[in-house]
mmCIF file of N, CA and C in Angstrom:
data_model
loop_
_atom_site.group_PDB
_atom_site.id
_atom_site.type_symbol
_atom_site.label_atom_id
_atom_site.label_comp_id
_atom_site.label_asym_id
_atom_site.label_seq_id
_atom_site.Cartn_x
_atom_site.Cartn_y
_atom_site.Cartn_z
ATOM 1 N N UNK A 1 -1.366 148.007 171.738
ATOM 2 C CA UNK A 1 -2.476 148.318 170.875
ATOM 3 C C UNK A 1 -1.995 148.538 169.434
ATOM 4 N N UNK A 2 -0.979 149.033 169.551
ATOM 5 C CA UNK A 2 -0.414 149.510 167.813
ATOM 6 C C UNK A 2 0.370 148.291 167.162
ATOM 7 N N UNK A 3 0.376 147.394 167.774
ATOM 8 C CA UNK A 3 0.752 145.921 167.265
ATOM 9 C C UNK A 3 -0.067 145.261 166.748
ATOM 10 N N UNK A 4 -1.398 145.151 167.889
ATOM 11 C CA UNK A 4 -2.630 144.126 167.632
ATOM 12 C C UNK A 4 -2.885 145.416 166.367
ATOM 13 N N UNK A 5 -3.289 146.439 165.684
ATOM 14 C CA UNK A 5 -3.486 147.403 164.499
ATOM 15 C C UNK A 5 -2.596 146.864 163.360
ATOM 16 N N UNK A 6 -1.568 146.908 164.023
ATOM 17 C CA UNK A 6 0.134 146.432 162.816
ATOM 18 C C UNK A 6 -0.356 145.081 162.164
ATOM 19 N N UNK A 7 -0.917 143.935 163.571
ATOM 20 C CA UNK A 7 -0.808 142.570 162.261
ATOM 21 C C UNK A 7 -2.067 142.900 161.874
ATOM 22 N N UNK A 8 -3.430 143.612 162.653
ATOM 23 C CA UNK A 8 -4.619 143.134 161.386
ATOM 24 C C UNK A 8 -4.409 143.939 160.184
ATOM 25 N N UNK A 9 -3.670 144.868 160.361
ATOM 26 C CA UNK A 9 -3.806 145.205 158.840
ATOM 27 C C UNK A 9 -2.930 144.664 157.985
ATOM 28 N N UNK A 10 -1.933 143.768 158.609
ATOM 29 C CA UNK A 10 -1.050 142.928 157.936
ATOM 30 C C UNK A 10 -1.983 141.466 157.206
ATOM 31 N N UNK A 11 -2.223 141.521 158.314
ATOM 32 C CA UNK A 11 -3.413 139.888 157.699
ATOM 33 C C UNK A 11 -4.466 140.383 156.800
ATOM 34 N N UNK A 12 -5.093 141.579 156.853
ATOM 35 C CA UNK A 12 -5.778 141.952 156.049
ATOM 36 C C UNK A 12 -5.366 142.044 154.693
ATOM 37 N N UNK A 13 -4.018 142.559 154.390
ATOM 38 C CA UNK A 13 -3.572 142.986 153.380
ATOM 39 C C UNK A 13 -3.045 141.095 152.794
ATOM 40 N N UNK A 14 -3.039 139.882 153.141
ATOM 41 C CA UNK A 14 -2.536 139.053 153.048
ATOM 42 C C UNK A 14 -3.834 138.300 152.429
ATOM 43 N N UNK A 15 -5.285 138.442 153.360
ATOM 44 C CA UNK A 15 -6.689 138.225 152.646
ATOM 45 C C UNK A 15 -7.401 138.817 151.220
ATOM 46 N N UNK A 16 -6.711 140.029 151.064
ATOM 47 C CA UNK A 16 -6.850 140.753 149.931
ATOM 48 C C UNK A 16 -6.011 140.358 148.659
ATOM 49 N N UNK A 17 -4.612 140.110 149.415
ATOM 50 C CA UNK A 17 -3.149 139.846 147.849
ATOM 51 C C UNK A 17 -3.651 138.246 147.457
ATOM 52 N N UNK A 18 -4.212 137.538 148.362
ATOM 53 C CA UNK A 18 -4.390 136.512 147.940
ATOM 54 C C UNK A 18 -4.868 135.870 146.592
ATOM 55 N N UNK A 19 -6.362 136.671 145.938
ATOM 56 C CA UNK A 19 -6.863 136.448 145.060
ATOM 57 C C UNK A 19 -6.482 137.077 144.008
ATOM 58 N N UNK A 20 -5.299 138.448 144.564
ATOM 59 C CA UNK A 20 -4.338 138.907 143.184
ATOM 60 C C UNK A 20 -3.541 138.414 142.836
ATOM 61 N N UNK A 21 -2.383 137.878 143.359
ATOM 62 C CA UNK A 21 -1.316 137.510 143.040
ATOM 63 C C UNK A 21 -1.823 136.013 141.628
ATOM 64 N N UNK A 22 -3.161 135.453 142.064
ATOM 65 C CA UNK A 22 -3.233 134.228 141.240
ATOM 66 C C UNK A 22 -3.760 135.004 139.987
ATOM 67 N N UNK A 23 -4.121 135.895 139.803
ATOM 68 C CA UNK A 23 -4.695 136.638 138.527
ATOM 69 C C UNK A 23 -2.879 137.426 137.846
ATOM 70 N N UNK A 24 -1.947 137.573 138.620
ATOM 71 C CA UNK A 24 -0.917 138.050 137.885
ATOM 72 C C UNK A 24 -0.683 139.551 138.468
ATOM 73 N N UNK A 25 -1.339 139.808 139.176
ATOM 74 C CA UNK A 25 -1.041 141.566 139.733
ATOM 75 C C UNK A 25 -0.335 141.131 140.887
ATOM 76 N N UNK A 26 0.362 142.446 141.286
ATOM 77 C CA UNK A 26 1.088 142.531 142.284
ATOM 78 C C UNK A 26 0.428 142.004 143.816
ATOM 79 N N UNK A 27 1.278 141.611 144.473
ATOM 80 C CA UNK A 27 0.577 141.264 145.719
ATOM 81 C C UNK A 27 1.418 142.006 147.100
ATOM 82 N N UNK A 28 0.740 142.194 148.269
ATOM 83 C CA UNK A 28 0.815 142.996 149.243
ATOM 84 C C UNK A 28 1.858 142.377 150.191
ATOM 85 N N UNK A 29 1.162 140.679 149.838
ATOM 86 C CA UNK A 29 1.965 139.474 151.050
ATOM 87 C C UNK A 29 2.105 138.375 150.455
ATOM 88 N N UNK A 30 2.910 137.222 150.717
ATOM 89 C CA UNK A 30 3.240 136.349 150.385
ATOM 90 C C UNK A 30 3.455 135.372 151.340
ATOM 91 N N UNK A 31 3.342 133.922 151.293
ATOM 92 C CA UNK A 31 3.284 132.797 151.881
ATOM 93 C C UNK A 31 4.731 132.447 151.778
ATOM 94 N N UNK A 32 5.612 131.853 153.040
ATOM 95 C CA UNK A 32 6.788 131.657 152.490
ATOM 96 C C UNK A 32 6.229 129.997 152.627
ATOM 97 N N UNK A 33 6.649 129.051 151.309
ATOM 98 C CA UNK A 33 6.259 127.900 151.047
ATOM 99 C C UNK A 33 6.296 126.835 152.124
ATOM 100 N N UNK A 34 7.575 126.525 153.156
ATOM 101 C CA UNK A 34 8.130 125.739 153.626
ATOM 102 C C UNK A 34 7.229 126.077 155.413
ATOM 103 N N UNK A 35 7.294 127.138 155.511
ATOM 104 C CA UNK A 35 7.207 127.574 157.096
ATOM 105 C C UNK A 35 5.643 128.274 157.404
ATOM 106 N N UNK A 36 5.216 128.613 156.167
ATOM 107 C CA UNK A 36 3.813 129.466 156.712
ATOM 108 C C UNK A 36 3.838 130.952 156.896
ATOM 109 N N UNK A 37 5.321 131.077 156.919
ATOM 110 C CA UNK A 37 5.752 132.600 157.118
ATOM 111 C C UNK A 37 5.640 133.088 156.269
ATOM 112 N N UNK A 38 5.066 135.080 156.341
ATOM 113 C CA UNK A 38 4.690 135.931 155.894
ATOM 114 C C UNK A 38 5.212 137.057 154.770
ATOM 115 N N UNK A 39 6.234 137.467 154.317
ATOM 116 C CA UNK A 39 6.735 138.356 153.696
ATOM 117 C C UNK A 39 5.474 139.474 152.848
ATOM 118 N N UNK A 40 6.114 140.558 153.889
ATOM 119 C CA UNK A 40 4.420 141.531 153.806
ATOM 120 C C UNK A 40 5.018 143.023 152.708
ATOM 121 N N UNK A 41 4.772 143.630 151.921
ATOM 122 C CA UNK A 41 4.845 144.936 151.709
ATOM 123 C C UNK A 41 4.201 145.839 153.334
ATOM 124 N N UNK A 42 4.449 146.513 153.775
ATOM 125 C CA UNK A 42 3.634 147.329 154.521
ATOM 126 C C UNK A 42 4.489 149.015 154.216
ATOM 127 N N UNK A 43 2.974 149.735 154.037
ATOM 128 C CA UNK A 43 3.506 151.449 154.238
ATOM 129 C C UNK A 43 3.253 151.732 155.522
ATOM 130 N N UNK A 44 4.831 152.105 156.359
ATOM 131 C CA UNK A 44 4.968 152.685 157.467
ATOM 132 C C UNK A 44 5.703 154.119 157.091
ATOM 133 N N UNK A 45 5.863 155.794 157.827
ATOM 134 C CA UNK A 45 6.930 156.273 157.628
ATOM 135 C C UNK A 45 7.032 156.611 156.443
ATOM 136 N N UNK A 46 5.936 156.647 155.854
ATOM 137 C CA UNK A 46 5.838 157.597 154.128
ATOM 138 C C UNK A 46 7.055 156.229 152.978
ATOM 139 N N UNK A 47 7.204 155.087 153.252
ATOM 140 C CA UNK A 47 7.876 154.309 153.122
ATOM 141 C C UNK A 47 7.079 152.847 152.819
ATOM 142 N N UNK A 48 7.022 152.087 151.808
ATOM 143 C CA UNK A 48 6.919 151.038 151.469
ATOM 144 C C UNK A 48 8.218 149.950 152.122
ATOM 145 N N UNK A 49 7.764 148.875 153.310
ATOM 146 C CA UNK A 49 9.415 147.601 153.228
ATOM 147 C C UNK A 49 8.585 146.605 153.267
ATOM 148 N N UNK A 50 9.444 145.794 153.511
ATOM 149 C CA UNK A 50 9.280 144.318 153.412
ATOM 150 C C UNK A 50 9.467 143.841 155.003
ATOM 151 N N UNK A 51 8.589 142.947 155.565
ATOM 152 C CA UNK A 51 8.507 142.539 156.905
ATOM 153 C C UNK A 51 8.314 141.126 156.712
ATOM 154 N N UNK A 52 9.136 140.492 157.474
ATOM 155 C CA UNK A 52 8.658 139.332 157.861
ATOM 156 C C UNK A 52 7.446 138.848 159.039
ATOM 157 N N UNK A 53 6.501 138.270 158.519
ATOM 158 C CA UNK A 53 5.321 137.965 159.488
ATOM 159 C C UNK A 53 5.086 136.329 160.002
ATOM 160 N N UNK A 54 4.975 135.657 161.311
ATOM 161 C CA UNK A 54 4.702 134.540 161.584
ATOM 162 C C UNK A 54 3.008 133.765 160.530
ATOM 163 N N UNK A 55 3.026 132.909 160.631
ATOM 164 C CA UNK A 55 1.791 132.518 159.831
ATOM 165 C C UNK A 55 0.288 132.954 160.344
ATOM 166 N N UNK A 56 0.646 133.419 161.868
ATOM 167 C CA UNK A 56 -0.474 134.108 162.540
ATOM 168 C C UNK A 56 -0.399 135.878 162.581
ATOM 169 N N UNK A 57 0.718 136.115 161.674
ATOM 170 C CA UNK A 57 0.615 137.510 161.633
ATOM 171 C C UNK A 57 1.657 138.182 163.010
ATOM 172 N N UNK A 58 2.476 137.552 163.682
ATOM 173 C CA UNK A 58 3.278 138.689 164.712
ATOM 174 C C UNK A 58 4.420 138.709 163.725
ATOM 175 N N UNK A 59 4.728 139.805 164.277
ATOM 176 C CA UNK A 59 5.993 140.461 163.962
ATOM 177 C C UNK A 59 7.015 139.704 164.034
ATOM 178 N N UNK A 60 7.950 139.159 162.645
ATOM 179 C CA UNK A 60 8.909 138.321 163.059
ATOM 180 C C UNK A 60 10.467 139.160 162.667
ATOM 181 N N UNK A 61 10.620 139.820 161.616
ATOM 182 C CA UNK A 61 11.561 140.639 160.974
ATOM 183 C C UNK A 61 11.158 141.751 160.539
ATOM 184 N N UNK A 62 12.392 143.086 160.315
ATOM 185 C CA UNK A 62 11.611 144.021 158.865
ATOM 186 C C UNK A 62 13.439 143.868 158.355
ATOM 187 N N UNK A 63 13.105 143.417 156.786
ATOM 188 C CA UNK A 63 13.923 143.223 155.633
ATOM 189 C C UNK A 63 14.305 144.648 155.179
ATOM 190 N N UNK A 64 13.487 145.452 154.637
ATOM 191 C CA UNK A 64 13.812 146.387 153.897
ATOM 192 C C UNK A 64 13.830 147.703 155.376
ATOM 193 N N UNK A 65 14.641 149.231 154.837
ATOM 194 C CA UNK A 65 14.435 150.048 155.762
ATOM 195 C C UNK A 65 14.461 151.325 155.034
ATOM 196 N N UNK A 66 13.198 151.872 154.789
ATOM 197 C CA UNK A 66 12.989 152.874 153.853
ATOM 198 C C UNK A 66 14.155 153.510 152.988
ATOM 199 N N UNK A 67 14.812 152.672 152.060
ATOM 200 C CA UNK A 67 15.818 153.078 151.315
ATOM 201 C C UNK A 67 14.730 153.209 150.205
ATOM 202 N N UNK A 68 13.980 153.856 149.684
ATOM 203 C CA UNK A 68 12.845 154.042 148.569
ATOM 204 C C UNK A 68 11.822 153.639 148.922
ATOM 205 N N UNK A 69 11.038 152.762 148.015
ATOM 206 C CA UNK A 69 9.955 151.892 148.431
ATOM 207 C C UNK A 69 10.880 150.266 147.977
ATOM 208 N N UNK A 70 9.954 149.734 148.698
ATOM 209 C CA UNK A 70 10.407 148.278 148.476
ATOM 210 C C UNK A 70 8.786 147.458 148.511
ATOM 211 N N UNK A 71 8.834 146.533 147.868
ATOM 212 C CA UNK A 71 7.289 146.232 147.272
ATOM 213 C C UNK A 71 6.921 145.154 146.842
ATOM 214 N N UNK A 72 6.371 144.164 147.014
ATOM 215 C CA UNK A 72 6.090 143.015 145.840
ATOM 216 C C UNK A 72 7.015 141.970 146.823
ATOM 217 N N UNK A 73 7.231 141.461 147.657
ATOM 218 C CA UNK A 73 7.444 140.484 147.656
ATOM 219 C C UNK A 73 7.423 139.348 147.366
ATOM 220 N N UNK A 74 8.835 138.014 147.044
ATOM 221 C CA UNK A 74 8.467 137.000 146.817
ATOM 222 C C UNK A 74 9.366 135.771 146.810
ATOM 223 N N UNK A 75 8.968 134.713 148.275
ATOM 224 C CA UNK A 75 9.732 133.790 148.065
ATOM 225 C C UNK A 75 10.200 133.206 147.512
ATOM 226 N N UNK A 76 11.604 132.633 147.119
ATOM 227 C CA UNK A 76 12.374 131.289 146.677
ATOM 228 C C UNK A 76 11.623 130.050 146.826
ATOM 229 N N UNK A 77 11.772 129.159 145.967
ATOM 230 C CA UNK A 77 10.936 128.018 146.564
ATOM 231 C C UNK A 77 11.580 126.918 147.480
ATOM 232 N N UNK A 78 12.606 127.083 148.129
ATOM 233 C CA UNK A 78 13.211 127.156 149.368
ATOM 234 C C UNK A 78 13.092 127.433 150.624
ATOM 235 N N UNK A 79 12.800 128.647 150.603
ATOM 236 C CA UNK A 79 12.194 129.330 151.680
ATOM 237 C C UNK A 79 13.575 130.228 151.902
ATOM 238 N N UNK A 80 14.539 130.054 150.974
ATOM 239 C CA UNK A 80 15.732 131.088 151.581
ATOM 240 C C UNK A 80 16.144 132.211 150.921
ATOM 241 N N UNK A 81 15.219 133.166 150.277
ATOM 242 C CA UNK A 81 15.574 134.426 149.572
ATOM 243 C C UNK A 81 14.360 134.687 149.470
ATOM 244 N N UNK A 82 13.987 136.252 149.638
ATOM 245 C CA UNK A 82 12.684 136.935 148.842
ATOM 246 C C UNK A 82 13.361 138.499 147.684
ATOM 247 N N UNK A 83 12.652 137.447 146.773
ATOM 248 C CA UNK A 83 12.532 138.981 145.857
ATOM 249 C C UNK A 83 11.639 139.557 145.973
ATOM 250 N N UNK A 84 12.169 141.115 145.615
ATOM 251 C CA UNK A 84 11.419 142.048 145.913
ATOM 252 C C UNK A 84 11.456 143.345 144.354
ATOM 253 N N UNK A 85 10.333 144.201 144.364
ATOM 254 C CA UNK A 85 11.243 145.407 143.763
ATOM 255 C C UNK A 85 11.335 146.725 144.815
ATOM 256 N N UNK A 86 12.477 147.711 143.885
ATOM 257 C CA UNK A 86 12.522 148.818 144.932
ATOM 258 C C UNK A 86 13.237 150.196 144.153
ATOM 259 N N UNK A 87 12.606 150.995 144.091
ATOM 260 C CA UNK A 87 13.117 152.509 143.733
ATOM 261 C C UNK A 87 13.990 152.782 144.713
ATOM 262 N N UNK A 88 14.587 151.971 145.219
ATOM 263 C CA UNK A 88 15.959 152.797 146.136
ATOM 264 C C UNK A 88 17.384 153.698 145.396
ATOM 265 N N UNK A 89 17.368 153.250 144.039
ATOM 266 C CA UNK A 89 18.050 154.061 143.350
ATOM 267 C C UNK A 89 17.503 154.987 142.249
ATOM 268 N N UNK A 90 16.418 155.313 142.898
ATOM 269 C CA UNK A 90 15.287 156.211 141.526
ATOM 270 C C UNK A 90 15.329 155.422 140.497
ATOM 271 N N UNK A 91 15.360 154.261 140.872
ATOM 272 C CA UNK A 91 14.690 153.698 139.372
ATOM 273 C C UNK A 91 13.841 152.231 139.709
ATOM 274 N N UNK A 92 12.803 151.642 139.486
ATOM 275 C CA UNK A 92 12.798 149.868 139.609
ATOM 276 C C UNK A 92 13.470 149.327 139.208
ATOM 277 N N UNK A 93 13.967 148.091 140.392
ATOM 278 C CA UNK A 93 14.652 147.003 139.973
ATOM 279 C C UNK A 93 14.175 146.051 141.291
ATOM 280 N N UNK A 94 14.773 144.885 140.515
ATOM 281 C CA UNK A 94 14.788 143.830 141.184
ATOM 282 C C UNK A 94 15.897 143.460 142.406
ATOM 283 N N UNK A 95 15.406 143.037 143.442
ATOM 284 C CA UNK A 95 16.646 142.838 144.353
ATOM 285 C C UNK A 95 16.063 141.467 145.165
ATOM 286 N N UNK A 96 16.884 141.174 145.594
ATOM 287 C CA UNK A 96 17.173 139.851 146.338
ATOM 288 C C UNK A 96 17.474 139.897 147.652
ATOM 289 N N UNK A 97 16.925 139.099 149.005
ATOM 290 C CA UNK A 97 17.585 139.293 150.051
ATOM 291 C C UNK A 97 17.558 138.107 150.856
ATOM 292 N N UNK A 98 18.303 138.034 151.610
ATOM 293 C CA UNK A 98 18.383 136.528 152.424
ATOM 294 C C UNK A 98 17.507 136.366 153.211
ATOM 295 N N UNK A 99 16.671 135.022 153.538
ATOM 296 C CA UNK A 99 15.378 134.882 154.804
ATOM 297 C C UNK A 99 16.306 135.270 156.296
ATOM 298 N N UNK A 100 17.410 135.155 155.962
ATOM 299 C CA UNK A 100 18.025 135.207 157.773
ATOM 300 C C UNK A 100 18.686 136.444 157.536
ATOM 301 N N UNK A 101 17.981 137.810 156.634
ATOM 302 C CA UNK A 101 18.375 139.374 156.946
ATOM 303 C C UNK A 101 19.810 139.387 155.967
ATOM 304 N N UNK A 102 20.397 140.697 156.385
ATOM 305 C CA UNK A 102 21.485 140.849 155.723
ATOM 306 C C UNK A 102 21.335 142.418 154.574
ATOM 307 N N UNK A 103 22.421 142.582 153.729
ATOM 308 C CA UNK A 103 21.849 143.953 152.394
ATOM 309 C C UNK A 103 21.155 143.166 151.325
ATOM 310 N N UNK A 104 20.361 143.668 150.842
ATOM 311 C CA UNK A 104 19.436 143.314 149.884
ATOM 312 C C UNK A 104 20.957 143.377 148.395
ATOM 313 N N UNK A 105 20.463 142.370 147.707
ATOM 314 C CA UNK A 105 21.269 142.124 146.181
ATOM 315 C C UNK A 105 20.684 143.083 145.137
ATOM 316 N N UNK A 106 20.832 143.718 144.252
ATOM 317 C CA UNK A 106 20.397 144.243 143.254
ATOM 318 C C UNK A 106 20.957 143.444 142.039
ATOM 319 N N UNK A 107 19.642 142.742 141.390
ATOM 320 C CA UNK A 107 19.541 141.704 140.310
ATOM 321 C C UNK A 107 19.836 142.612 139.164
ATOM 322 N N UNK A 108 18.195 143.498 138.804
ATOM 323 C CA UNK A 108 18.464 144.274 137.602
ATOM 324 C C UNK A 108 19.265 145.766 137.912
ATOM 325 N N UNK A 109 19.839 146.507 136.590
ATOM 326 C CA UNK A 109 20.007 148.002 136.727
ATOM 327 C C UNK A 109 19.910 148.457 135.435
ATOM 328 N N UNK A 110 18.964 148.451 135.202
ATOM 329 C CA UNK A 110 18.487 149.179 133.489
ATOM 330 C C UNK A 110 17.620 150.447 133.973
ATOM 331 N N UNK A 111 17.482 151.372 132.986
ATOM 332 C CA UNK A 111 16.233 152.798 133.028
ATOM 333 C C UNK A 111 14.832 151.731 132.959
ATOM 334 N N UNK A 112 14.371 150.962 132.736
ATOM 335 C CA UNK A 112 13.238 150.690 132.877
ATOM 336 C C UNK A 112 12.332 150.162 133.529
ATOM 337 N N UNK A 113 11.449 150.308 133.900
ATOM 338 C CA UNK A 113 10.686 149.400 134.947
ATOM 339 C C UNK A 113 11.169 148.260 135.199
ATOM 340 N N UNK A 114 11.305 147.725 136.345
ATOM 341 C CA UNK A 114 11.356 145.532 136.344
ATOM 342 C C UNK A 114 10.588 145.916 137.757
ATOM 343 N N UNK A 115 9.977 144.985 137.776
ATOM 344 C CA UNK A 115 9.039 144.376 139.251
ATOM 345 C C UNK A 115 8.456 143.349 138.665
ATOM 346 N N UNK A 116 7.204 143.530 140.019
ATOM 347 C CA UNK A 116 6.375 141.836 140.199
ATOM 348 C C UNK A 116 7.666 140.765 139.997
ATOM 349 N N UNK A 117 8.574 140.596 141.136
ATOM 350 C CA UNK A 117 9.172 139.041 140.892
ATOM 351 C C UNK A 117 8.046 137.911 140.876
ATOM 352 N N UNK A 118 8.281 137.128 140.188
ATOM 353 C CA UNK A 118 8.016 135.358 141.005
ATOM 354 C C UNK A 118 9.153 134.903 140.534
ATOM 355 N N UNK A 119 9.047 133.352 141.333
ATOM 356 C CA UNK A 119 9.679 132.445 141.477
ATOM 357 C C UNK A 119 9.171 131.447 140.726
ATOM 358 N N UNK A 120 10.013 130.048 139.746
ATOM 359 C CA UNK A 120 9.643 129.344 139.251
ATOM 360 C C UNK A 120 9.862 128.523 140.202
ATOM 361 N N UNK A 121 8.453 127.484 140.034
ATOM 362 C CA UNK A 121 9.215 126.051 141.254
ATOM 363 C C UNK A 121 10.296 125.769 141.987
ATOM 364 N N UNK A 122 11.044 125.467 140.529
ATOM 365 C CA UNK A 122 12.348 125.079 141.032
ATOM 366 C C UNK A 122 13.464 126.000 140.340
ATOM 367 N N UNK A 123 13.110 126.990 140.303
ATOM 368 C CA UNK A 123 14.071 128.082 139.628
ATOM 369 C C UNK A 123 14.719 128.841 140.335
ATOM 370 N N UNK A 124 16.265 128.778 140.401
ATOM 371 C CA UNK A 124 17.685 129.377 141.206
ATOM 372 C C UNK A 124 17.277 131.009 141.231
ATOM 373 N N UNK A 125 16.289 131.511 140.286
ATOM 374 C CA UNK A 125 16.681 133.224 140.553
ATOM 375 C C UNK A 125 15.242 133.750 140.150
ATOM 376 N N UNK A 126 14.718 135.109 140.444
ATOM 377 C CA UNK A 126 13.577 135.052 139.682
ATOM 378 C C UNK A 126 12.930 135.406 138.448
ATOM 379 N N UNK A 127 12.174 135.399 138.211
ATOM 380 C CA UNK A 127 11.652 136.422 136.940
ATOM 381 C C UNK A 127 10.692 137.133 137.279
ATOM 382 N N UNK A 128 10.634 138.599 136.095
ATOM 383 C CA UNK A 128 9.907 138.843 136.591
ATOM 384 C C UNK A 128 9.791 140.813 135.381
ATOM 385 N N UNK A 129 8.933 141.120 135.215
ATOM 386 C CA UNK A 129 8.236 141.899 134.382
ATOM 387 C C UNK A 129 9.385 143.174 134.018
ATOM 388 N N UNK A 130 9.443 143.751 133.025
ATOM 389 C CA UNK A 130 10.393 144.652 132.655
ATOM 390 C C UNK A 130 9.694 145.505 131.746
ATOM 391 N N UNK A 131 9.393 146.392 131.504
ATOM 392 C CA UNK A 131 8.829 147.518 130.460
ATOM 393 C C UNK A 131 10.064 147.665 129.650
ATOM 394 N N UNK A 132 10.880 147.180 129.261
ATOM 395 C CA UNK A 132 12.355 147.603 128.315
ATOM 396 C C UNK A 132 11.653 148.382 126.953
ATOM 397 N N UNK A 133 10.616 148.103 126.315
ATOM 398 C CA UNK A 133 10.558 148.735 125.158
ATOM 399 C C UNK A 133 8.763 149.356 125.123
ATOM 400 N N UNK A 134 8.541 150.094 126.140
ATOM 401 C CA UNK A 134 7.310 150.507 126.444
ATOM 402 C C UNK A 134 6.842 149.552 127.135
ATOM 403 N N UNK A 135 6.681 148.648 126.917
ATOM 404 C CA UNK A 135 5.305 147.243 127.271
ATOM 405 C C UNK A 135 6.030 146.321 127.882
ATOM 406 N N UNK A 136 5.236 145.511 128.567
ATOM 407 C CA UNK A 136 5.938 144.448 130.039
ATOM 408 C C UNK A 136 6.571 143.531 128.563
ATOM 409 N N UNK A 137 7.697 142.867 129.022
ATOM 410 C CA UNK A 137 7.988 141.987 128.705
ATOM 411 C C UNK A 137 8.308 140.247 129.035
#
């Protein structure tokens, strides 16, 4: 029962990020391009991670493991890395992690905000929003 609960609110949250992510706000879930697969934010455990979801929503991985929050997911256009952000070191940054698991990379380490990754098409790493001087950059 707490599974069939786990994916609808996973798919739910995937029906909702949908029409954000194309406006530029953060999104909940993400499409991995190649496979249909899921990369979800979900709060379990007073904890924001990152889960991998089948295209029908079961449970396929969890990426992140409450080391802070972890948030924003977002595929490579590959299908073989998701960026993410994460206060795991009291601060945002950007981190990186492999589709087949492993420790997450830490991209940025500045005092200032960075989140919302995307991915360019065909772009090796991501970009993605920084407050460095008050305001996103």
């Amino acid at each position: 029962m707490a599974r069939r609960i786990f994916r609808a609110v996973c798919l739910a949250m995937l029906v909702l990020a949908g029409g954000m992510r194309a406006q530029g706000a953060q999104s909940a879930a993400e499409r991995q391009p190649l496979t249909g697969s899921i990369a979800a934010s979900v709060y379990r455990n007073w904890h924001w991670d990152i889960y991998g979801l089948g295209a029908d929503g079961t449970l396929l991985r969890r990426y992140t493991f409450g080391e802070g929050d972890n948030r924003a997911p977002a595929w490579s256009p590959d299908g073989a890395h998701i960026a993410f952000e994460s206060n795991r070191n009291n601060n945002w940054d950007i981190y990186v992690i492999d589709a087949s698991g492993g420790a997450p990379r830490r991209l940025t380490d500045d005092p200032p905000f960075d989140g919302s990754p995307l991915w360019s098409p065909d772009g090796p790493s991501p970009v993605f929003s920084s407050y460095t001087h008050g305001e996103p950059d």
